Amino acid sequence: MTDTRRLPRTLVVRLDSAGDVLLAGPAVRAVAAGSSHTAMLCGPRGVQAAKLLPGVDEVLEYDAPWVGLEPAPVSRAATRRLLQTLTAGCFDRALVLVSYHQSPLPIALLLKLAGVGWTAADSEDYPGALLDLRHRRLPRRHEALATLDLARDAGFALPPGDEGALRVTTPPDTTHLTGSEPYVVLHPGAAVPARAWSPERAARAAAALAAEGYRVVVTGDRGERELTAKVAGSHGLDLGGLTDLRQLAGVLARARVALVGNTGPAHLAAAVGTPVASLFAPVVPAERWAPYGVPHVLLGDQSAACAATRARDCPVPGHPCLDGVSDAEVLAAVAALCERRPTAMHDADRTRKTDRADLATDASPGPRDASRPQDASGSEDVAGPGDACGPAEDVSGPGRGPETERGATV
């Protein structure tokens, strides 16, 4: 007998960086396969990445005051506007995705106040009535797998044929920026200085790659133009400030190898199938944050004194864990990865959406700022859980049972 119950409207929350959002991609596709509408609530640094993810029907933006390097101030007005937007979304379910050291409980409280019927998250802290599924991630689990575990245990499975790799929608052709000859991407920047080479060390690496015969393309955002110009010098093509995230995906998709620190573009390279020479400072564990699902080589002393400190600025003079990586090590890693990636290989086909009828196009909607009023009057009044949306069906949640009751541990 056919199950005629409607699929839920589901919200996936990931409030931090672009890389974190990209790593959530497999979980998002699992949610989309079992939902009638899938929205993502992201912070400002994650919105552009969310727009690239297959399966996302709507992107909402909220600058949470408990997230980020420079958190937004606590604002009663912004909180009311967020509640208004979430209430209007009529979401039946929500998955809150957080890293192992973060708490999902602040946003879980707001989701409950907005009338979301069922919420799941990994939580080390006792959630009280805030979570309907309190989930525990497996020890030493990679971030991409941890989020997929949560989705699965919340009742959302990847569709048949989806192997669970990182993906983005098909990137644009960027040969007008890079030229048609083979190249290696060097992305020298990172939001956290401890996770990047010093500019001088990156410039020497660009020179060494060029001397070895590689064509070097240096990438970075608008705020990194001075850095990319210094690193490219006369040895590489400087694309600093010339690409948004979608265009950067196109540049990375056609690269033979990406040489990049533990930052968003490393995960974007993995999402388009490009091997990664990963400059990985051990301030966070590689087992959780290394490039996922593509050939990669970790460069950097993983037993350095800064290991597991989560330091933003290197606490050791000279930044030895990364600046100590030799040119010989870099060249060996790039050569080995180039052997895994034929020169003419482009992985755009790997970035297409999953085969679900209502995910047929590659276009993703733009973000809707959840901090702005959604009605013409500009009212900040917040509707109650039963207002406007009507009763949610089966709000007890997928997989509900004695072992997954409120407050329980899976």
Coordinates of C-alpha atoms in Angstrom, one line a residue:
M1 CA 0.0 0.0 0.0
T2 CA 1.4 3.4 -1.0
D3 CA 2.3 5.8 1.9
T4 CA 0.4 8.9 1.2
R5 CA 1.7 11.0 4.1
R6 CA 3.3 14.2 3.0
L7 CA 7.1 14.5 3.2
P8 CA 8.2 17.0 5.9
R9 CA 9.5 20.5 5.3
T10 CA 12.9 20.3 6.8
L11 CA 15.4 22.9 8.0
V12 CA 19.2 22.1 8.1
V13 CA 21.1 24.5 10.4
R14 CA 24.8 25.1 9.9
L15 CA 25.8 28.5 11.2
D16 CA 29.6 28.7 10.8
S17 CA 31.9 28.8 7.8
A18 CA 31.7 27.9 4.1
G19 CA 33.9 24.8 4.6
D20 CA 31.6 23.5 7.3
V21 CA 28.6 24.0 5.0
L22 CA 30.3 22.1 2.2
L23 CA 31.1 19.2 4.5
A24 CA 27.4 19.1 5.4
G25 CA 26.5 18.4 1.7
P26 CA 26.0 14.6 1.9
A27 CA 23.7 15.1 5.0
V28 CA 21.8 17.8 3.1
R29 CA 21.2 15.5 0.2
A30 CA 19.9 12.8 2.5
V31 CA 17.5 15.2 4.0
A32 CA 16.4 16.5 0.6
A33 CA 15.7 12.9 -0.5
G34 CA 13.2 12.6 2.3
S35 CA 11.7 16.1 2.4
S36 CA 9.2 18.0 0.3
H37 CA 11.2 21.2 0.9
T38 CA 14.7 21.6 2.3
A39 CA 16.0 24.9 3.6
M40 CA 19.4 25.8 5.1
L41 CA 19.9 28.4 7.8
C42 CA 23.5 29.6 7.6
G43 CA 25.7 32.4 8.9
P44 CA 27.0 35.1 6.6
R45 CA 30.2 33.1 5.8
G46 CA 28.2 30.0 4.8
V47 CA 25.5 31.4 2.6
Q48 CA 27.4 31.2 -0.7
A49 CA 28.4 27.6 0.0
A50 CA 24.8 26.7 0.8
K51 CA 23.7 28.1 -2.6
L52 CA 26.0 25.6 -4.3
L53 CA 24.7 22.5 -2.5
P54 CA 22.5 20.1 -4.4
G55 CA 19.1 19.6 -2.8
V56 CA 18.8 23.0 -1.1
D57 CA 15.5 24.7 -2.0
E58 CA 16.0 27.8 0.1
V59 CA 18.8 29.6 1.9
L60 CA 18.2 31.6 5.1
E61 CA 20.8 33.8 6.7
Y62 CA 21.3 34.6 10.4
D63 CA 24.4 36.0 12.0
A64 CA 24.3 34.2 15.3
P65 CA 25.9 35.9 18.3
W66 CA 27.4 32.6 19.6
V67 CA 29.3 31.7 16.3
G68 CA 32.3 33.0 14.5
L69 CA 35.6 34.8 15.0
E70 CA 33.8 38.2 15.5
P71 CA 30.3 37.3 16.7
A72 CA 27.4 39.6 16.1
P73 CA 26.0 41.5 19.1
V74 CA 23.1 40.0 20.9
S75 CA 20.0 41.7 19.6
R76 CA 16.4 41.3 20.7
A77 CA 15.1 42.7 17.4
A78 CA 17.2 40.4 15.3
T79 CA 16.1 37.4 17.4
R80 CA 12.5 38.4 16.9
R81 CA 13.0 38.7 13.1
L82 CA 14.6 35.2 13.0
L83 CA 11.7 33.7 14.9
Q84 CA 9.2 35.4 12.5
T85 CA 11.1 33.9 9.5
L86 CA 11.3 30.4 11.0
T87 CA 7.7 30.5 12.0
A88 CA 6.6 31.5 8.5
G89 CA 8.7 28.6 7.1
C90 CA 6.3 26.1 8.7
F91 CA 9.2 23.6 9.2
D92 CA 8.2 20.1 10.5
R93 CA 11.7 19.0 11.3
A94 CA 15.2 20.5 11.9
L95 CA 18.7 19.1 12.0
V96 CA 21.2 21.3 13.8
L97 CA 24.7 20.5 12.6
V98 CA 27.6 21.6 14.9
S99 CA 31.2 20.6 15.3
Y100 CA 32.2 18.5 18.3
H101 CA 33.1 21.5 20.4
Q102 CA 30.0 23.5 19.7
S103 CA 26.6 23.6 21.4
P104 CA 23.4 23.3 19.3
L105 CA 21.2 24.4 22.2
P106 CA 20.9 28.2 21.6
I107 CA 19.5 27.7 18.1
A108 CA 17.4 24.6 19.3
L109 CA 15.7 26.9 21.8
L110 CA 14.8 29.4 19.0
L111 CA 13.6 26.6 16.8
K112 CA 11.2 25.4 19.5
L113 CA 9.9 29.0 20.0
A114 CA 9.3 29.2 16.3
G115 CA 7.1 26.1 16.4
V116 CA 9.5 23.6 14.6
G117 CA 7.9 20.2 15.5
W118 CA 11.0 18.0 15.9
T119 CA 14.7 18.8 16.2
A120 CA 17.8 16.6 16.2
A121 CA 21.4 17.5 17.0
D122 CA 24.6 16.1 18.3
S123 CA 24.9 17.4 21.9
E124 CA 27.3 16.7 24.7
D125 CA 25.2 19.0 27.0
Y126 CA 21.9 17.9 28.5
P127 CA 19.2 19.3 26.2
G128 CA 16.2 19.1 28.4
A129 CA 13.1 19.7 26.2
L130 CA 15.1 21.4 23.4
L131 CA 16.0 18.3 21.4
D132 CA 13.7 15.5 20.4
L133 CA 16.7 13.4 19.3
R134 CA 19.9 14.0 21.3
H135 CA 22.5 12.3 19.2
R136 CA 26.1 11.4 20.1
R137 CA 28.8 11.4 17.3
L138 CA 31.2 8.5 17.1
P139 CA 34.7 9.2 18.4
R140 CA 37.2 10.6 16.0
R141 CA 34.6 10.8 13.2
H142 CA 35.2 12.9 10.2
E143 CA 32.9 15.9 10.1
A144 CA 31.3 14.9 6.8
L145 CA 30.5 11.4 8.2
A146 CA 29.3 12.7 11.5
T147 CA 26.7 14.9 9.9
L148 CA 25.6 12.1 7.7
D149 CA 25.3 9.8 10.8
L150 CA 23.0 12.3 12.4
A151 CA 20.8 12.6 9.2
R152 CA 20.6 8.8 9.0
D153 CA 19.6 8.3 12.6
A154 CA 17.0 11.1 12.2
G155 CA 15.5 9.0 9.5
F156 CA 17.0 10.5 6.3
A157 CA 19.0 8.3 4.0
L158 CA 21.0 9.0 0.9
P159 CA 19.1 8.1 -2.2
P160 CA 20.1 5.1 -4.2
G161 CA 23.3 5.6 -6.2
D162 CA 24.5 8.5 -4.0
E163 CA 27.9 7.4 -2.6
G164 CA 28.0 10.2 -0.1
A165 CA 30.9 12.3 -1.5
L166 CA 31.0 16.0 -1.3
R167 CA 29.3 17.7 -4.2
V168 CA 28.3 21.1 -5.5
T169 CA 26.1 22.1 -8.5
T170 CA 27.9 22.2 -11.8
P171 CA 30.4 25.0 -11.7
P172 CA 30.9 27.5 -14.5
D173 CA 33.5 27.3 -17.3
T174 CA 36.3 29.6 -16.0
T175 CA 38.8 29.1 -18.9
H176 CA 38.4 32.8 -19.6
L177 CA 40.1 33.4 -16.3
T178 CA 42.7 30.6 -16.2
G179 CA 43.4 29.9 -19.9
S180 CA 43.2 26.4 -21.3
E181 CA 46.6 25.0 -20.4
P182 CA 46.9 22.6 -17.4
Y183 CA 47.6 24.3 -14.0
V184 CA 47.9 23.8 -10.3
V185 CA 46.0 26.0 -7.9
L186 CA 47.8 27.6 -4.9
H187 CA 45.4 29.1 -2.4
P188 CA 47.6 30.8 0.2
G189 CA 45.0 32.4 2.5
A190 CA 42.8 31.2 5.4
A191 CA 40.4 32.9 7.8
V192 CA 42.5 31.5 10.7
P193 CA 46.2 32.6 10.3
A194 CA 47.5 29.4 12.1
R195 CA 46.1 27.3 9.3
A196 CA 48.0 29.0 6.4
W197 CA 51.6 29.5 5.3
S198 CA 53.3 32.8 5.9
P199 CA 53.1 34.9 2.7
E200 CA 56.9 34.6 2.2
R201 CA 56.7 30.8 2.4
A202 CA 53.8 30.6 0.0
A203 CA 55.7 32.8 -2.5
R204 CA 58.7 30.5 -2.3
A205 CA 56.4 27.5 -3.0
A206 CA 54.9 29.3 -6.1
A207 CA 58.5 29.9 -7.4
A208 CA 59.5 26.2 -6.8
L209 CA 56.4 24.9 -8.6
A210 CA 57.0 27.2 -11.5
A211 CA 60.6 26.2 -11.7
E212 CA 59.5 22.6 -11.8
G213 CA 57.4 23.4 -14.9
Y214 CA 53.9 23.7 -13.3
R215 CA 51.7 26.6 -14.4
V216 CA 50.5 28.1 -11.1
V217 CA 47.2 29.8 -10.5
V218 CA 46.9 31.8 -7.2
T219 CA 43.5 32.3 -5.8
G220 CA 42.0 34.4 -3.0
D221 CA 39.1 36.6 -2.1
R222 CA 38.9 40.4 -2.4
G223 CA 40.4 40.9 1.0
E224 CA 43.5 38.8 0.0
R225 CA 44.5 40.7 -3.1
E226 CA 47.8 42.0 -1.6
L227 CA 48.6 38.4 -0.4
T228 CA 47.8 36.8 -3.8
A229 CA 49.8 39.4 -5.7
K230 CA 52.9 38.8 -3.4
V231 CA 52.6 35.0 -3.7
A232 CA 52.0 35.0 -7.5
G233 CA 54.8 37.4 -8.2
S234 CA 56.2 36.7 -11.6
H235 CA 55.7 33.0 -11.2
G236 CA 52.0 32.6 -11.3
L237 CA 48.6 33.9 -12.5
D238 CA 47.0 36.1 -9.9
L239 CA 43.2 35.6 -9.6
G240 CA 43.0 37.3 -6.2
G241 CA 39.6 39.0 -5.8
L242 CA 38.4 37.9 -9.3
T243 CA 36.2 34.9 -8.3
D244 CA 33.2 34.4 -6.1
L245 CA 32.8 31.0 -4.5
R246 CA 30.9 29.5 -7.5
Q247 CA 33.6 30.8 -9.9
L248 CA 36.3 29.4 -7.6
A249 CA 34.6 26.0 -7.9
G250 CA 35.1 26.3 -11.6
V251 CA 38.8 27.2 -11.3
L252 CA 39.3 24.3 -8.8
A253 CA 37.4 21.8 -10.9
R254 CA 39.8 22.2 -13.8
A255 CA 43.0 22.2 -11.7
R256 CA 45.3 19.2 -11.7
V257 CA 45.9 19.7 -7.9
A258 CA 44.9 22.3 -5.3
L259 CA 47.6 23.3 -2.8
V260 CA 45.7 24.8 0.1
G261 CA 45.4 25.0 3.9
N262 CA 42.7 23.7 6.1
T263 CA 40.1 26.2 4.9
G264 CA 36.9 26.3 2.8
P265 CA 38.6 26.1 -0.6
A266 CA 40.1 22.7 0.4
H267 CA 36.6 21.3 0.9
L268 CA 35.4 23.1 -2.3
A269 CA 38.2 21.3 -4.2
A270 CA 37.1 18.0 -2.8
A271 CA 33.5 18.8 -3.8
V272 CA 34.5 19.2 -7.4
G273 CA 36.8 16.1 -7.3
T274 CA 40.2 17.7 -7.4
P275 CA 43.1 16.2 -5.4
V276 CA 44.3 18.3 -2.5
A277 CA 47.9 18.8 -1.2
S278 CA 46.7 19.9 2.2
L279 CA 48.8 22.3 4.3
F280 CA 47.3 21.0 7.5
A281 CA 48.3 22.7 10.8
P282 CA 47.5 20.3 13.6
V283 CA 45.6 22.9 15.7
V284 CA 42.6 20.8 14.9
P285 CA 42.6 17.1 14.2
A286 CA 43.1 16.0 10.6
E287 CA 40.9 12.9 11.3
R288 CA 37.9 15.3 11.5
W289 CA 38.8 18.0 9.0
A290 CA 41.1 16.6 6.3
P291 CA 39.9 16.8 2.6
Y292 CA 37.1 14.2 2.3
G293 CA 36.6 11.7 -0.5
V294 CA 39.4 12.7 -2.8
P295 CA 43.1 11.8 -3.1
H296 CA 45.1 14.0 -0.7
V297 CA 48.4 14.4 1.0
L298 CA 48.8 16.0 4.4
L299 CA 51.7 18.4 4.6
G300 CA 52.7 19.7 8.0
D301 CA 54.0 18.3 11.3
Q302 CA 51.0 16.7 12.9
S303 CA 52.8 16.2 16.2
A304 CA 53.9 19.9 16.5
A305 CA 53.6 21.7 19.8
C306 CA 50.4 23.5 18.6
A307 CA 48.5 20.2 18.1
A308 CA 44.9 20.2 19.3
T309 CA 45.2 23.7 20.7
R310 CA 42.6 25.2 18.3
A311 CA 44.8 28.2 18.2
R312 CA 43.9 30.9 15.7
D313 CA 47.4 32.4 15.7
C314 CA 50.4 30.1 15.7
P315 CA 51.7 29.9 19.3
V316 CA 55.1 28.7 18.2
P317 CA 57.7 31.2 16.8
G318 CA 58.3 30.8 13.1
H319 CA 55.2 28.7 12.5
P320 CA 57.3 25.6 12.1
C321 CA 54.4 23.1 11.5
L322 CA 53.7 24.6 8.1
D323 CA 56.5 27.0 7.2
G324 CA 58.8 24.0 7.9
V325 CA 57.4 22.1 5.0
S326 CA 60.1 21.9 2.4
D327 CA 59.9 22.6 -1.3
A328 CA 60.8 19.0 -2.0
E329 CA 57.9 17.8 0.1
V330 CA 55.5 20.1 -1.8
L331 CA 56.8 19.1 -5.2
A332 CA 56.6 15.4 -4.3
A333 CA 53.0 15.7 -3.1
V334 CA 51.9 17.6 -6.2
A335 CA 53.6 15.1 -8.5
A336 CA 52.0 12.2 -6.7
L337 CA 48.6 13.7 -6.9
C338 CA 49.0 14.7 -10.5
E339 CA 49.5 11.0 -11.3
R340 CA 46.1 10.4 -9.7
R341 CA 44.5 13.1 -11.8
P342 CA 44.9 12.9 -15.6
T343 CA 45.7 16.3 -17.2
A344 CA 42.5 16.4 -19.3
M345 CA 40.2 15.2 -16.5
H346 CA 37.4 17.6 -15.5
D347 CA 35.0 16.6 -12.8
A348 CA 32.1 18.8 -13.5
D349 CA 29.8 15.8 -14.1
R350 CA 30.5 14.7 -10.5
T351 CA 28.9 17.9 -9.1
R352 CA 25.4 17.4 -10.5
K353 CA 22.4 17.0 -8.3
T354 CA 21.1 13.7 -7.1
D355 CA 18.5 12.0 -9.2
R356 CA 15.3 13.2 -7.6
A357 CA 12.5 14.5 -9.8
D358 CA 12.1 17.8 -8.0
L359 CA 15.9 18.4 -8.0
A360 CA 16.2 18.5 -11.8
T361 CA 17.8 21.9 -12.2
D362 CA 21.2 23.1 -11.1
A363 CA 20.0 26.6 -10.1
S364 CA 20.0 27.3 -6.4
P365 CA 17.9 30.1 -4.9
G366 CA 19.6 33.1 -3.3
P367 CA 19.6 33.6 0.4
R368 CA 16.7 35.1 2.3
D369 CA 18.0 37.1 5.3
A370 CA 16.3 35.7 8.3
S371 CA 17.1 38.8 10.3
R372 CA 14.8 40.9 8.2
P373 CA 11.0 41.1 8.5
Q374 CA 9.1 39.0 6.0
D375 CA 5.8 40.9 5.9
A376 CA 5.0 44.2 4.3
S377 CA 4.2 45.8 7.7
G378 CA 7.6 45.2 9.1
S379 CA 6.0 43.8 12.3
E380 CA 8.2 41.9 14.6
D381 CA 5.4 40.0 16.3
V382 CA 6.0 36.2 16.3
A383 CA 3.3 33.8 15.5
G384 CA 2.7 30.9 17.8
P385 CA 3.5 27.3 16.8
G386 CA 0.0 26.6 15.5
D387 CA -0.5 29.9 13.6
A388 CA -0.4 29.9 9.8
C389 CA 1.2 26.6 9.3
G390 CA -1.5 24.2 10.4
P391 CA -0.8 20.9 12.2
A392 CA 2.4 19.1 11.3
E393 CA 2.0 15.5 10.4
D394 CA 3.9 12.8 12.4
V395 CA 5.9 15.4 14.3
S396 CA 7.2 12.8 16.6
G397 CA 10.1 12.5 14.2
P398 CA 11.5 9.8 11.9
G399 CA 12.9 6.7 13.6
R400 CA 11.0 7.6 16.8
G401 CA 11.1 4.8 19.3
P402 CA 12.1 3.8 22.9
E403 CA 15.7 4.2 22.1
T404 CA 15.4 7.7 20.6
E405 CA 12.9 9.4 22.9
R406 CA 13.4 13.0 24.0
G407 CA 16.6 13.5 25.8
A408 CA 17.9 10.0 25.0
T409 CA 21.2 9.1 23.5
V410 CA 21.6 7.1 20.3

